[in-house]
Amino acid sequence: MAADLHMHSTASDGQYSPGELVKMGKEKGLQVLALTDHDTFSGAQEAIAAGERLGVKVLRGVELSAREYPSLHILGYGFSADAPSIQALCKKMQAARDERKYRIAAFLREKGVDIDLREVEELAGGAIIGRPHFAQVMVRRGYVQNNREAFDRYLDTEEYQKIERRKSSAQECVAAVKNAGGKVSFAHPYQVKLENGPLEDLVIKLKGYGLDAIECYYPKHTPEQQAFYLHLAEKHGLHATGGSDFHGERVKPEVEIARLEMELDWLLG
Protein backbone atom coordinates (compact mmCIF):
# COMPACT_ATOMS: atom_id res chain seq x y z
CA MET A 1 0.00 0.00 0.00
CA ALA A 2 1.13 3.56 -0.65
CA ALA A 3 1.91 5.01 2.75
CA ASP A 4 3.83 7.56 4.82
CA LEU A 5 4.08 6.43 8.44
CA HIS A 6 6.00 9.36 9.93
CA MET A 7 4.42 12.83 9.84
CA HIS A 8 4.13 15.79 12.21
CA SER A 9 1.37 18.38 12.57
CA THR A 10 0.67 21.56 14.51
CA ALA A 11 -0.15 19.33 17.48
CA SER A 12 3.62 19.23 18.03
CA ASP A 13 6.22 20.97 15.84
CA GLY A 14 4.77 20.59 12.35
CA GLN A 15 3.58 23.38 10.06
CA TYR A 16 0.19 22.00 8.97
CA SER A 17 -2.89 20.99 10.91
CA PRO A 18 -3.77 17.29 11.10
CA GLY A 19 -6.60 17.77 8.62
CA GLU A 20 -4.37 19.65 6.19
CA LEU A 21 -1.79 16.85 6.35
CA VAL A 22 -4.37 14.25 5.42
CA LYS A 23 -5.52 16.37 2.47
CA MET A 24 -1.91 16.73 1.31
CA GLY A 25 -1.40 13.00 1.72
CA LYS A 26 -4.47 12.30 -0.39
CA GLU A 27 -3.12 14.59 -3.12
CA LYS A 28 0.16 12.67 -2.95
CA GLY A 29 -1.71 9.42 -3.60
CA LEU A 30 -1.41 7.93 -0.12
CA GLN A 31 -3.74 5.16 0.97
CA VAL A 32 -2.38 5.07 4.51
CA LEU A 33 -0.70 7.67 6.70
CA ALA A 34 0.26 7.88 10.34
CA LEU A 35 0.26 11.07 12.36
CA THR A 36 3.25 10.70 14.70
CA ASP A 37 3.55 13.92 16.66
CA HIS A 38 6.12 14.17 19.44
CA ASP A 39 4.80 12.91 22.78
CA THR A 40 1.17 13.56 21.88
CA PHE A 41 -1.67 12.08 19.85
CA SER A 42 -4.01 15.04 20.41
CA GLY A 43 -4.28 15.64 16.66
CA ALA A 44 -5.26 12.07 15.83
CA GLN A 45 -9.01 12.46 15.98
CA GLU A 46 -9.00 15.38 13.55
CA ALA A 47 -6.74 13.43 11.19
CA ILE A 48 -8.84 10.27 11.42
CA ALA A 49 -12.02 12.23 10.67
CA ALA A 50 -10.36 13.89 7.67
CA GLY A 51 -9.21 10.48 6.48
CA GLU A 52 -12.74 9.11 6.65
CA ARG A 53 -13.98 12.01 4.50
CA LEU A 54 -11.16 11.68 1.95
CA GLY A 55 -10.79 7.91 1.78
CA VAL A 56 -7.37 7.73 3.46
CA LYS A 57 -6.66 5.27 6.26
CA VAL A 58 -5.17 7.28 9.14
CA LEU A 59 -3.33 5.53 11.94
CA ARG A 60 -3.13 7.05 15.40
CA GLY A 61 0.58 7.39 16.07
CA VAL A 62 3.17 9.01 18.32
CA GLU A 63 6.94 9.56 18.34
CA LEU A 64 8.60 9.00 21.71
CA SER A 65 12.17 9.91 22.64
CA ALA A 66 14.15 7.40 24.70
CA ARG A 67 16.99 8.34 27.01
CA GLU A 68 19.61 5.74 26.04
CA TYR A 69 20.86 7.81 23.07
CA PRO A 70 20.24 11.47 22.15
CA SER A 71 18.28 10.53 19.01
CA LEU A 72 16.75 7.17 19.90
CA HIS A 73 13.10 7.52 18.91
CA ILE A 74 10.27 5.03 19.12
CA LEU A 75 7.24 5.22 16.81
CA GLY A 76 3.95 3.87 18.15
CA TYR A 77 1.03 2.97 15.87
CA GLY A 78 -2.60 1.94 16.20
CA PHE A 79 -2.86 2.08 19.99
CA SER A 80 -5.97 2.86 22.01
CA ALA A 81 -6.28 6.53 22.94
CA ASP A 82 -7.99 5.53 26.20
CA ALA A 83 -5.19 3.28 27.45
CA PRO A 84 -3.70 4.53 30.75
CA SER A 85 -0.19 3.42 29.78
CA ILE A 86 0.21 5.70 26.76
CA GLN A 87 -1.72 8.56 28.35
CA ALA A 88 0.53 8.54 31.42
CA LEU A 89 3.75 8.37 29.41
CA CYS A 90 2.76 11.20 27.07
CA LYS A 91 1.71 13.36 30.02
CA LYS A 92 5.07 12.74 31.68
CA MET A 93 7.00 13.58 28.51
CA GLN A 94 4.92 16.69 27.83
CA ALA A 95 5.69 17.98 31.32
CA ALA A 96 9.41 17.44 30.67
CA ARG A 97 9.15 19.34 27.39
CA ASP A 98 7.32 22.21 29.07
CA GLU A 99 10.03 22.49 31.72
CA ARG A 100 12.78 22.27 29.09
CA LYS A 101 11.67 25.38 27.22
CA TYR A 102 12.98 27.61 30.03
CA ARG A 103 16.36 25.91 29.97
CA ILE A 104 16.59 26.19 26.16
CA ALA A 105 15.88 29.92 26.38
CA ALA A 106 18.54 30.33 29.10
CA PHE A 107 21.05 28.25 27.11
CA LEU A 108 20.52 30.40 24.01
CA ARG A 109 20.90 33.63 26.01
CA GLU A 110 24.28 32.39 27.25
CA LYS A 111 25.22 31.97 23.58
CA GLY A 112 24.17 35.52 22.76
CA VAL A 113 20.86 34.50 21.21
CA ASP A 114 18.23 36.48 23.12
CA ILE A 115 14.91 34.85 22.29
CA ASP A 116 11.66 35.96 23.93
CA LEU A 117 10.00 32.78 25.16
CA ARG A 118 6.60 34.41 24.69
CA GLU A 119 7.28 34.65 20.96
CA VAL A 120 8.16 30.95 20.86
CA GLU A 121 4.95 30.09 22.73
CA GLU A 122 2.91 32.26 20.37
CA LEU A 123 4.45 30.52 17.37
CA ALA A 124 3.65 27.12 18.87
CA GLY A 125 0.01 28.15 19.20
CA GLY A 126 -0.66 26.06 22.27
CA ALA A 127 1.13 22.97 20.95
CA ILE A 128 3.95 21.24 22.81
CA ILE A 129 7.05 23.37 22.32
CA GLY A 130 9.93 21.72 20.50
CA ARG A 131 13.30 22.82 19.22
CA PRO A 132 11.93 23.67 15.75
CA HIS A 133 9.81 26.41 17.33
CA PHE A 134 12.94 28.00 18.79
CA ALA A 135 14.71 27.56 15.46
CA GLN A 136 11.96 29.35 13.56
CA VAL A 137 12.11 32.34 15.92
CA MET A 138 15.90 32.41 15.59
CA VAL A 139 15.49 32.62 11.80
CA ARG A 140 12.83 35.31 12.19
CA ARG A 141 15.16 37.37 14.40
CA GLY A 142 18.15 36.97 12.10
CA TYR A 143 20.37 34.94 14.40
CA VAL A 144 20.60 32.16 11.80
CA GLN A 145 19.71 31.85 8.13
CA ASN A 146 17.64 28.69 8.41
CA ASN A 147 16.47 25.97 10.77
CA ARG A 148 19.37 23.69 9.84
CA GLU A 149 21.88 26.32 10.96
CA ALA A 150 19.98 26.76 14.23
CA PHE A 151 20.33 23.05 14.96
CA ASP A 152 23.93 22.73 13.75
CA ARG A 153 25.17 25.72 15.77
CA TYR A 154 22.98 25.56 18.85
CA LEU A 155 20.16 23.05 19.21
CA ASP A 156 21.81 19.76 18.26
CA THR A 157 25.29 20.15 19.67
CA GLU A 158 27.14 18.18 22.31
CA GLU A 159 26.89 21.18 24.65
CA TYR A 160 23.13 21.38 24.14
CA GLN A 161 22.72 17.74 25.17
CA LYS A 162 23.71 18.72 28.71
CA ILE A 163 20.43 20.62 29.11
CA GLU A 164 18.22 18.14 27.24
CA ARG A 165 14.97 17.15 28.91
CA ARG A 166 14.34 14.10 31.04
CA LYS A 167 13.24 11.10 28.99
CA SER A 168 11.86 7.64 29.66
CA SER A 169 13.75 4.47 28.82
CA ALA A 170 13.24 2.68 25.53
CA GLN A 171 11.69 -0.20 27.43
CA GLU A 172 9.13 2.14 29.03
CA CYS A 173 8.30 3.67 25.63
CA VAL A 174 7.80 0.30 23.96
CA ALA A 175 5.78 -1.07 26.87
CA ALA A 176 3.44 1.94 26.93
CA VAL A 177 2.53 1.46 23.28
CA LYS A 178 2.28 -2.33 23.46
CA ASN A 179 0.14 -2.20 26.61
CA ALA A 180 -2.19 0.13 24.71
CA GLY A 181 -2.60 -2.48 21.97
CA GLY A 182 -0.28 -0.79 19.49
CA LYS A 183 2.70 -1.67 17.31
CA VAL A 184 6.20 -0.25 17.63
CA SER A 185 8.89 0.73 15.11
CA PHE A 186 12.48 1.90 15.65
CA ALA A 187 12.58 5.36 14.03
CA HIS A 188 15.36 6.56 11.67
CA PRO A 189 18.09 4.26 13.06
CA TYR A 190 20.88 6.24 11.40
CA GLN A 191 20.33 9.06 13.90
CA VAL A 192 21.55 6.93 16.79
CA LYS A 193 25.01 7.05 15.15
CA LEU A 194 26.07 3.50 16.02
CA GLU A 195 28.27 1.20 13.99
CA ASN A 196 26.52 -1.83 12.49
CA GLY A 197 27.45 -4.24 15.27
CA PRO A 198 26.28 -2.10 18.21
CA LEU A 199 23.20 -1.08 16.22
CA GLU A 200 22.26 -4.73 15.75
CA ASP A 201 22.73 -5.25 19.49
CA LEU A 202 20.32 -2.37 20.11
CA VAL A 203 17.78 -3.87 17.71
CA ILE A 204 18.01 -7.20 19.54
CA LYS A 205 17.47 -5.44 22.86
CA LEU A 206 14.48 -3.48 21.51
CA LYS A 207 12.98 -6.66 20.08
CA GLY A 208 13.23 -8.16 23.53
CA TYR A 209 11.09 -5.28 24.77
CA GLY A 210 8.48 -5.95 22.07
CA LEU A 211 9.71 -4.08 18.95
CA ASP A 212 7.70 -4.95 15.82
CA ALA A 213 9.51 -3.08 13.05
CA ILE A 214 12.41 -0.92 11.88
CA GLU A 215 11.90 2.29 9.92
CA CYS A 216 14.02 1.13 6.99
CA TYR A 217 12.77 3.67 4.45
CA TYR A 218 13.68 7.24 5.40
CA PRO A 219 14.82 10.20 3.25
CA LYS A 220 18.25 10.56 4.87
CA HIS A 221 19.18 6.88 4.81
CA THR A 222 21.87 6.07 2.29
CA PRO A 223 21.28 3.06 0.01
CA GLU A 224 23.83 1.15 2.09
CA GLN A 225 22.08 2.04 5.35
CA GLN A 226 18.68 1.09 3.97
CA ALA A 227 20.01 -2.25 2.78
CA PHE A 228 21.50 -2.96 6.21
CA TYR A 229 18.30 -2.03 8.04
CA LEU A 230 16.28 -4.28 5.73
CA HIS A 231 18.79 -7.04 6.44
CA LEU A 232 18.36 -6.51 10.20
CA ALA A 233 14.57 -6.58 9.89
CA GLU A 234 14.63 -9.86 7.94
CA LYS A 235 17.27 -11.45 10.17
CA HIS A 236 15.40 -10.66 13.39
CA GLY A 237 11.85 -11.27 12.18
CA LEU A 238 10.81 -7.62 12.16
CA HIS A 239 8.69 -5.66 9.70
CA ALA A 240 9.95 -2.75 7.58
CA THR A 241 8.26 0.63 7.90
CA GLY A 242 9.02 3.96 6.30
CA GLY A 243 8.12 7.59 6.42
CA SER A 244 9.20 11.07 5.48
CA ASP A 245 9.35 12.72 8.91
CA PHE A 246 7.45 15.54 7.20
CA HIS A 247 7.08 18.75 9.24
CA GLY A 248 6.36 21.26 6.45
CA GLU A 249 8.63 23.36 4.27
CA ARG A 250 8.96 26.09 6.89
CA VAL A 251 10.37 23.60 9.40
CA LYS A 252 12.20 21.07 7.19
CA PRO A 253 12.31 22.58 3.70
CA GLU A 254 14.21 19.62 2.26
CA VAL A 255 11.61 17.02 3.29
CA GLU A 256 8.50 16.21 1.26
CA ILE A 257 5.66 13.81 2.01
CA ALA A 258 6.74 10.33 0.93
CA ARG A 259 4.78 7.78 -1.09
CA LEU A 260 6.26 4.44 -0.07
CA GLU A 261 4.96 1.05 -1.15
CA MET A 262 4.85 -1.21 1.91
CA GLU A 263 3.19 -4.40 3.06
CA LEU A 264 1.02 -3.32 5.98
CA ASP A 265 -1.36 -6.20 6.72
CA TRP A 266 0.44 -6.76 10.05
CA LEU A 267 -0.24 -3.15 11.02
CA LEU A 268 -3.77 -2.70 9.70
CA GLY A 269 -5.22 -6.07 10.70
mmCIF file of C-alpha atoms in Angstrom:
data_model
loop_
_atom_site.group_PDB
_atom_site.id
_atom_site.type_symbol
_atom_site.label_atom_id
_atom_site.label_comp_id
_atom_site.label_asym_id
_atom_site.label_seq_id
_atom_site.Cartn_x
_atom_site.Cartn_y
_atom_site.Cartn_z
ATOM 1 C CA MET A 1 0.000 0.000 0.000
ATOM 2 C CA ALA A 2 1.126 3.560 -0.647
ATOM 3 C CA ALA A 3 1.907 5.014 2.752
ATOM 4 C CA ASP A 4 3.832 7.563 4.816
ATOM 5 C CA LEU A 5 4.080 6.433 8.436
ATOM 6 C CA HIS A 6 6.003 9.359 9.930
ATOM 7 C CA MET A 7 4.420 12.827 9.840
ATOM 8 C CA HIS A 8 4.128 15.792 12.211
ATOM 9 C CA SER A 9 1.372 18.381 12.565
ATOM 10 C CA THR A 10 0.673 21.560 14.515
ATOM 11 C CA ALA A 11 -0.151 19.327 17.482
ATOM 12 C CA SER A 12 3.623 19.230 18.026
ATOM 13 C CA ASP A 13 6.220 20.969 15.842
ATOM 14 C CA GLY A 14 4.765 20.589 12.347
ATOM 15 C CA GLN A 15 3.578 23.382 10.063
ATOM 16 C CA TYR A 16 0.193 22.003 8.969
ATOM 17 C CA SER A 17 -2.886 20.989 10.911
ATOM 18 C CA PRO A 18 -3.768 17.286 11.103
ATOM 19 C CA GLY A 19 -6.601 17.771 8.624
ATOM 20 C CA GLU A 20 -4.369 19.647 6.185
ATOM 21 C CA LEU A 21 -1.785 16.855 6.353
ATOM 22 C CA VAL A 22 -4.375 14.247 5.415
ATOM 23 C CA LYS A 23 -5.523 16.368 2.474
ATOM 24 C CA MET A 24 -1.911 16.732 1.314
ATOM 25 C CA GLY A 25 -1.396 12.999 1.718
ATOM 26 C CA LYS A 26 -4.468 12.301 -0.390
ATOM 27 C CA GLU A 27 -3.119 14.587 -3.117
ATOM 28 C CA LYS A 28 0.165 12.668 -2.952
ATOM 29 C CA GLY A 29 -1.712 9.423 -3.602
ATOM 30 C CA LEU A 30 -1.408 7.931 -0.125
ATOM 31 C CA GLN A 31 -3.735 5.155 0.966
ATOM 32 C CA VAL A 32 -2.377 5.074 4.514
ATOM 33 C CA LEU A 33 -0.699 7.675 6.699
ATOM 34 C CA ALA A 34 0.262 7.878 10.342
ATOM 35 C CA LEU A 35 0.256 11.071 12.357
ATOM 36 C CA THR A 36 3.253 10.700 14.701
ATOM 37 C CA ASP A 37 3.548 13.920 16.663
ATOM 38 C CA HIS A 38 6.119 14.171 19.438
ATOM 39 C CA ASP A 39 4.797 12.909 22.780
ATOM 40 C CA THR A 40 1.167 13.556 21.877
ATOM 41 C CA PHE A 41 -1.669 12.084 19.850
ATOM 42 C CA SER A 42 -4.006 15.036 20.407
ATOM 43 C CA GLY A 43 -4.283 15.645 16.656
ATOM 44 C CA ALA A 44 -5.259 12.074 15.834
ATOM 45 C CA GLN A 45 -9.013 12.455 15.984
ATOM 46 C CA GLU A 46 -9.002 15.383 13.547
ATOM 47 C CA ALA A 47 -6.738 13.434 11.186
ATOM 48 C CA ILE A 48 -8.841 10.267 11.416
ATOM 49 C CA ALA A 49 -12.021 12.234 10.667
ATOM 50 C CA ALA A 50 -10.365 13.886 7.673
ATOM 51 C CA GLY A 51 -9.210 10.478 6.482
ATOM 52 C CA GLU A 52 -12.742 9.108 6.650
ATOM 53 C CA ARG A 53 -13.975 12.006 4.496
ATOM 54 C CA LEU A 54 -11.165 11.677 1.951
ATOM 55 C CA GLY A 55 -10.788 7.909 1.775
ATOM 56 C CA VAL A 56 -7.374 7.733 3.462
ATOM 57 C CA LYS A 57 -6.656 5.270 6.263
ATOM 58 C CA VAL A 58 -5.171 7.278 9.138
ATOM 59 C CA LEU A 59 -3.325 5.527 11.943
ATOM 60 C CA ARG A 60 -3.131 7.050 15.400
ATOM 61 C CA GLY A 61 0.583 7.391 16.072
ATOM 62 C CA VAL A 62 3.174 9.012 18.318
ATOM 63 C CA GLU A 63 6.937 9.564 18.337
ATOM 64 C CA LEU A 64 8.599 8.998 21.705
ATOM 65 C CA SER A 65 12.169 9.907 22.636
ATOM 66 C CA ALA A 66 14.147 7.401 24.702
ATOM 67 C CA ARG A 67 16.986 8.342 27.012
ATOM 68 C CA GLU A 68 19.610 5.735 26.042
ATOM 69 C CA TYR A 69 20.858 7.807 23.074
ATOM 70 C CA PRO A 70 20.237 11.470 22.145
ATOM 71 C CA SER A 71 18.282 10.533 19.009
ATOM 72 C CA LEU A 72 16.755 7.174 19.899
ATOM 73 C CA HIS A 73 13.105 7.521 18.911
ATOM 74 C CA ILE A 74 10.274 5.028 19.115
ATOM 75 C CA LEU A 75 7.243 5.216 16.807
ATOM 76 C CA GLY A 76 3.952 3.866 18.148
ATOM 77 C CA TYR A 77 1.027 2.972 15.871
ATOM 78 C CA GLY A 78 -2.601 1.937 16.204
ATOM 79 C CA PHE A 79 -2.859 2.082 19.987
ATOM 80 C CA SER A 80 -5.972 2.864 22.015
ATOM 81 C CA ALA A 81 -6.281 6.531 22.943
ATOM 82 C CA ASP A 82 -7.985 5.531 26.198
ATOM 83 C CA ALA A 83 -5.190 3.281 27.446
ATOM 84 C CA PRO A 84 -3.699 4.535 30.747
ATOM 85 C CA SER A 85 -0.185 3.422 29.782
ATOM 86 C CA ILE A 86 0.206 5.699 26.765
ATOM 87 C CA GLN A 87 -1.723 8.559 28.354
ATOM 88 C CA ALA A 88 0.531 8.542 31.418
ATOM 89 C CA LEU A 89 3.753 8.369 29.408
ATOM 90 C CA CYS A 90 2.760 11.200 27.072
ATOM 91 C CA LYS A 91 1.705 13.362 30.016
ATOM 92 C CA LYS A 92 5.071 12.741 31.677
ATOM 93 C CA MET A 93 7.000 13.583 28.507
ATOM 94 C CA GLN A 94 4.923 16.694 27.826
ATOM 95 C CA ALA A 95 5.687 17.984 31.321
ATOM 96 C CA ALA A 96 9.408 17.441 30.674
ATOM 97 C CA ARG A 97 9.155 19.339 27.387
ATOM 98 C CA ASP A 98 7.321 22.206 29.066
ATOM 99 C CA GLU A 99 10.026 22.490 31.716
ATOM 100 C CA ARG A 100 12.783 22.265 29.095
ATOM 101 C CA LYS A 101 11.673 25.385 27.222
ATOM 102 C CA TYR A 102 12.981 27.612 30.031
ATOM 103 C CA ARG A 103 16.364 25.908 29.966
ATOM 104 C CA ILE A 104 16.594 26.193 26.164
ATOM 105 C CA ALA A 105 15.875 29.921 26.382
ATOM 106 C CA ALA A 106 18.540 30.333 29.098
ATOM 107 C CA PHE A 107 21.048 28.253 27.107
ATOM 108 C CA LEU A 108 20.524 30.400 24.011
ATOM 109 C CA ARG A 109 20.897 33.634 26.013
ATOM 110 C CA GLU A 110 24.277 32.388 27.246
ATOM 111 C CA LYS A 111 25.219 31.967 23.582
ATOM 112 C CA GLY A 112 24.172 35.516 22.756
ATOM 113 C CA VAL A 113 20.856 34.502 21.214
ATOM 114 C CA ASP A 114 18.235 36.477 23.117
ATOM 115 C CA ILE A 115 14.909 34.851 22.285
ATOM 116 C CA ASP A 116 11.664 35.964 23.932
ATOM 117 C CA LEU A 117 9.995 32.780 25.163
ATOM 118 C CA ARG A 118 6.604 34.407 24.687
ATOM 119 C CA GLU A 119 7.281 34.647 20.961
ATOM 120 C CA VAL A 120 8.160 30.953 20.859
ATOM 121 C CA GLU A 121 4.955 30.093 22.728
ATOM 122 C CA GLU A 122 2.907 32.263 20.373
ATOM 123 C CA LEU A 123 4.447 30.519 17.367
ATOM 124 C CA ALA A 124 3.653 27.117 18.869
ATOM 125 C CA GLY A 125 0.013 28.151 19.197
ATOM 126 C CA GLY A 126 -0.658 26.063 22.269
ATOM 127 C CA ALA A 127 1.128 22.967 20.950
ATOM 128 C CA ILE A 128 3.949 21.240 22.806
ATOM 129 C CA ILE A 129 7.052 23.374 22.323
ATOM 130 C CA GLY A 130 9.925 21.721 20.499
ATOM 131 C CA ARG A 131 13.304 22.820 19.222
ATOM 132 C CA PRO A 132 11.929 23.672 15.746
ATOM 133 C CA HIS A 133 9.810 26.412 17.333
ATOM 134 C CA PHE A 134 12.938 28.000 18.786
ATOM 135 C CA ALA A 135 14.714 27.557 15.456
ATOM 136 C CA GLN A 136 11.957 29.349 13.563
ATOM 137 C CA VAL A 137 12.112 32.342 15.923
ATOM 138 C CA MET A 138 15.900 32.407 15.586
ATOM 139 C CA VAL A 139 15.489 32.618 11.804
ATOM 140 C CA ARG A 140 12.833 35.307 12.193
ATOM 141 C CA ARG A 141 15.160 37.369 14.400
ATOM 142 C CA GLY A 142 18.147 36.975 12.101
ATOM 143 C CA TYR A 143 20.373 34.945 14.403
ATOM 144 C CA VAL A 144 20.596 32.161 11.802
ATOM 145 C CA GLN A 145 19.710 31.853 8.130
ATOM 146 C CA ASN A 146 17.639 28.689 8.409
ATOM 147 C CA ASN A 147 16.470 25.967 10.768
ATOM 148 C CA ARG A 148 19.369 23.693 9.839
ATOM 149 C CA GLU A 149 21.879 26.316 10.962
ATOM 150 C CA ALA A 150 19.980 26.755 14.232
ATOM 151 C CA PHE A 151 20.334 23.053 14.957
ATOM 152 C CA ASP A 152 23.929 22.726 13.754
ATOM 153 C CA ARG A 153 25.174 25.723 15.765
ATOM 154 C CA TYR A 154 22.980 25.565 18.849
ATOM 155 C CA LEU A 155 20.159 23.048 19.208
ATOM 156 C CA ASP A 156 21.811 19.761 18.260
ATOM 157 C CA THR A 157 25.293 20.151 19.674
ATOM 158 C CA GLU A 158 27.138 18.178 22.312
ATOM 159 C CA GLU A 159 26.891 21.175 24.648
ATOM 160 C CA TYR A 160 23.132 21.381 24.142
ATOM 161 C CA GLN A 161 22.724 17.736 25.171
ATOM 162 C CA LYS A 162 23.710 18.721 28.715
ATOM 163 C CA ILE A 163 20.431 20.621 29.110
ATOM 164 C CA GLU A 164 18.224 18.144 27.243
ATOM 165 C CA ARG A 165 14.966 17.145 28.914
ATOM 166 C CA ARG A 166 14.336 14.100 31.041
ATOM 167 C CA LYS A 167 13.238 11.101 28.993
ATOM 168 C CA SER A 168 11.859 7.640 29.659
ATOM 169 C CA SER A 169 13.753 4.468 28.820
ATOM 170 C CA ALA A 170 13.237 2.677 25.529
ATOM 171 C CA GLN A 171 11.695 -0.199 27.430
ATOM 172 C CA GLU A 172 9.133 2.141 29.027
ATOM 173 C CA CYS A 173 8.301 3.674 25.631
ATOM 174 C CA VAL A 174 7.801 0.305 23.958
ATOM 175 C CA ALA A 175 5.780 -1.068 26.868
ATOM 176 C CA ALA A 176 3.444 1.942 26.933
ATOM 177 C CA VAL A 177 2.527 1.456 23.279
ATOM 178 C CA LYS A 178 2.281 -2.327 23.464
ATOM 179 C CA ASN A 179 0.135 -2.202 26.608
ATOM 180 C CA ALA A 180 -2.193 0.133 24.712
ATOM 181 C CA GLY A 181 -2.605 -2.482 21.972
ATOM 182 C CA GLY A 182 -0.282 -0.793 19.485
ATOM 183 C CA LYS A 183 2.696 -1.671 17.305
ATOM 184 C CA VAL A 184 6.204 -0.252 17.629
ATOM 185 C CA SER A 185 8.891 0.730 15.114
ATOM 186 C CA PHE A 186 12.482 1.903 15.652
ATOM 187 C CA ALA A 187 12.585 5.360 14.029
ATOM 188 C CA HIS A 188 15.364 6.556 11.671
ATOM 189 C CA PRO A 189 18.087 4.260 13.064
ATOM 190 C CA TYR A 190 20.884 6.236 11.396
ATOM 191 C CA GLN A 191 20.334 9.059 13.897
ATOM 192 C CA VAL A 192 21.551 6.931 16.792
ATOM 193 C CA LYS A 193 25.010 7.049 15.154
ATOM 194 C CA LEU A 194 26.065 3.504 16.020
ATOM 195 C CA GLU A 195 28.271 1.202 13.991
ATOM 196 C CA ASN A 196 26.518 -1.826 12.489
ATOM 197 C CA GLY A 197 27.446 -4.237 15.271
ATOM 198 C CA PRO A 198 26.284 -2.099 18.214
ATOM 199 C CA LEU A 199 23.204 -1.083 16.217
ATOM 200 C CA GLU A 200 22.259 -4.729 15.754
ATOM 201 C CA ASP A 201 22.732 -5.254 19.492
ATOM 202 C CA LEU A 202 20.325 -2.373 20.109
ATOM 203 C CA VAL A 203 17.780 -3.872 17.711
ATOM 204 C CA ILE A 204 18.008 -7.198 19.541
ATOM 205 C CA LYS A 205 17.474 -5.440 22.860
ATOM 206 C CA LEU A 206 14.481 -3.484 21.511
ATOM 207 C CA LYS A 207 12.981 -6.657 20.080
ATOM 208 C CA GLY A 208 13.235 -8.158 23.535
ATOM 209 C CA TYR A 209 11.089 -5.283 24.773
ATOM 210 C CA GLY A 210 8.476 -5.950 22.066
ATOM 211 C CA LEU A 211 9.711 -4.081 18.954
ATOM 212 C CA ASP A 212 7.701 -4.946 15.819
ATOM 213 C CA ALA A 213 9.507 -3.079 13.050
ATOM 214 C CA ILE A 214 12.409 -0.923 11.876
ATOM 215 C CA GLU A 215 11.904 2.291 9.923
ATOM 216 C CA CYS A 216 14.019 1.133 6.994
ATOM 217 C CA TYR A 217 12.766 3.674 4.454
ATOM 218 C CA TYR A 218 13.680 7.244 5.399
ATOM 219 C CA PRO A 219 14.822 10.204 3.251
ATOM 220 C CA LYS A 220 18.249 10.557 4.865
ATOM 221 C CA HIS A 221 19.184 6.876 4.812
ATOM 222 C CA THR A 222 21.872 6.071 2.286
ATOM 223 C CA PRO A 223 21.282 3.056 0.014
ATOM 224 C CA GLU A 224 23.830 1.147 2.094
ATOM 225 C CA GLN A 225 22.084 2.036 5.352
ATOM 226 C CA GLN A 226 18.679 1.093 3.966
ATOM 227 C CA ALA A 227 20.012 -2.253 2.785
ATOM 228 C CA PHE A 228 21.502 -2.962 6.205
ATOM 229 C CA TYR A 229 18.302 -2.029 8.041
ATOM 230 C CA LEU A 230 16.282 -4.277 5.731
ATOM 231 C CA HIS A 231 18.788 -7.037 6.444
ATOM 232 C CA LEU A 232 18.357 -6.513 10.196
ATOM 233 C CA ALA A 233 14.571 -6.581 9.886
ATOM 234 C CA GLU A 234 14.633 -9.861 7.944
ATOM 235 C CA LYS A 235 17.266 -11.446 10.173
ATOM 236 C CA HIS A 236 15.404 -10.664 13.386
ATOM 237 C CA GLY A 237 11.852 -11.268 12.185
ATOM 238 C CA LEU A 238 10.814 -7.617 12.161
ATOM 239 C CA HIS A 239 8.691 -5.661 9.698
ATOM 240 C CA ALA A 240 9.945 -2.753 7.576
ATOM 241 C CA THR A 241 8.257 0.628 7.899
ATOM 242 C CA GLY A 242 9.022 3.956 6.304
ATOM 243 C CA GLY A 243 8.125 7.591 6.415
ATOM 244 C CA SER A 244 9.200 11.067 5.477
ATOM 245 C CA ASP A 245 9.347 12.724 8.913
ATOM 246 C CA PHE A 246 7.454 15.537 7.198
ATOM 247 C CA HIS A 247 7.079 18.748 9.236
ATOM 248 C CA GLY A 248 6.355 21.257 6.453
ATOM 249 C CA GLU A 249 8.628 23.361 4.270
ATOM 250 C CA ARG A 250 8.960 26.091 6.888
ATOM 251 C CA VAL A 251 10.371 23.599 9.398
ATOM 252 C CA LYS A 252 12.201 21.069 7.192
ATOM 253 C CA PRO A 253 12.306 22.576 3.696
ATOM 254 C CA GLU A 254 14.213 19.619 2.257
ATOM 255 C CA VAL A 255 11.613 17.016 3.289
ATOM 256 C CA GLU A 256 8.498 16.211 1.260
ATOM 257 C CA ILE A 257 5.662 13.810 2.013
ATOM 258 C CA ALA A 258 6.742 10.328 0.929
ATOM 259 C CA ARG A 259 4.777 7.775 -1.093
ATOM 260 C CA LEU A 260 6.260 4.441 -0.067
ATOM 261 C CA GLU A 261 4.957 1.049 -1.146
ATOM 262 C CA MET A 262 4.850 -1.215 1.909
ATOM 263 C CA GLU A 263 3.193 -4.405 3.058
ATOM 264 C CA LEU A 264 1.016 -3.315 5.981
ATOM 265 C CA ASP A 265 -1.356 -6.201 6.723
ATOM 266 C CA TRP A 266 0.436 -6.762 10.047
ATOM 267 C CA LEU A 267 -0.237 -3.150 11.024
ATOM 268 C CA LEU A 268 -3.772 -2.702 9.699
ATOM 269 C CA GLY A 269 -5.216 -6.074 10.698
#
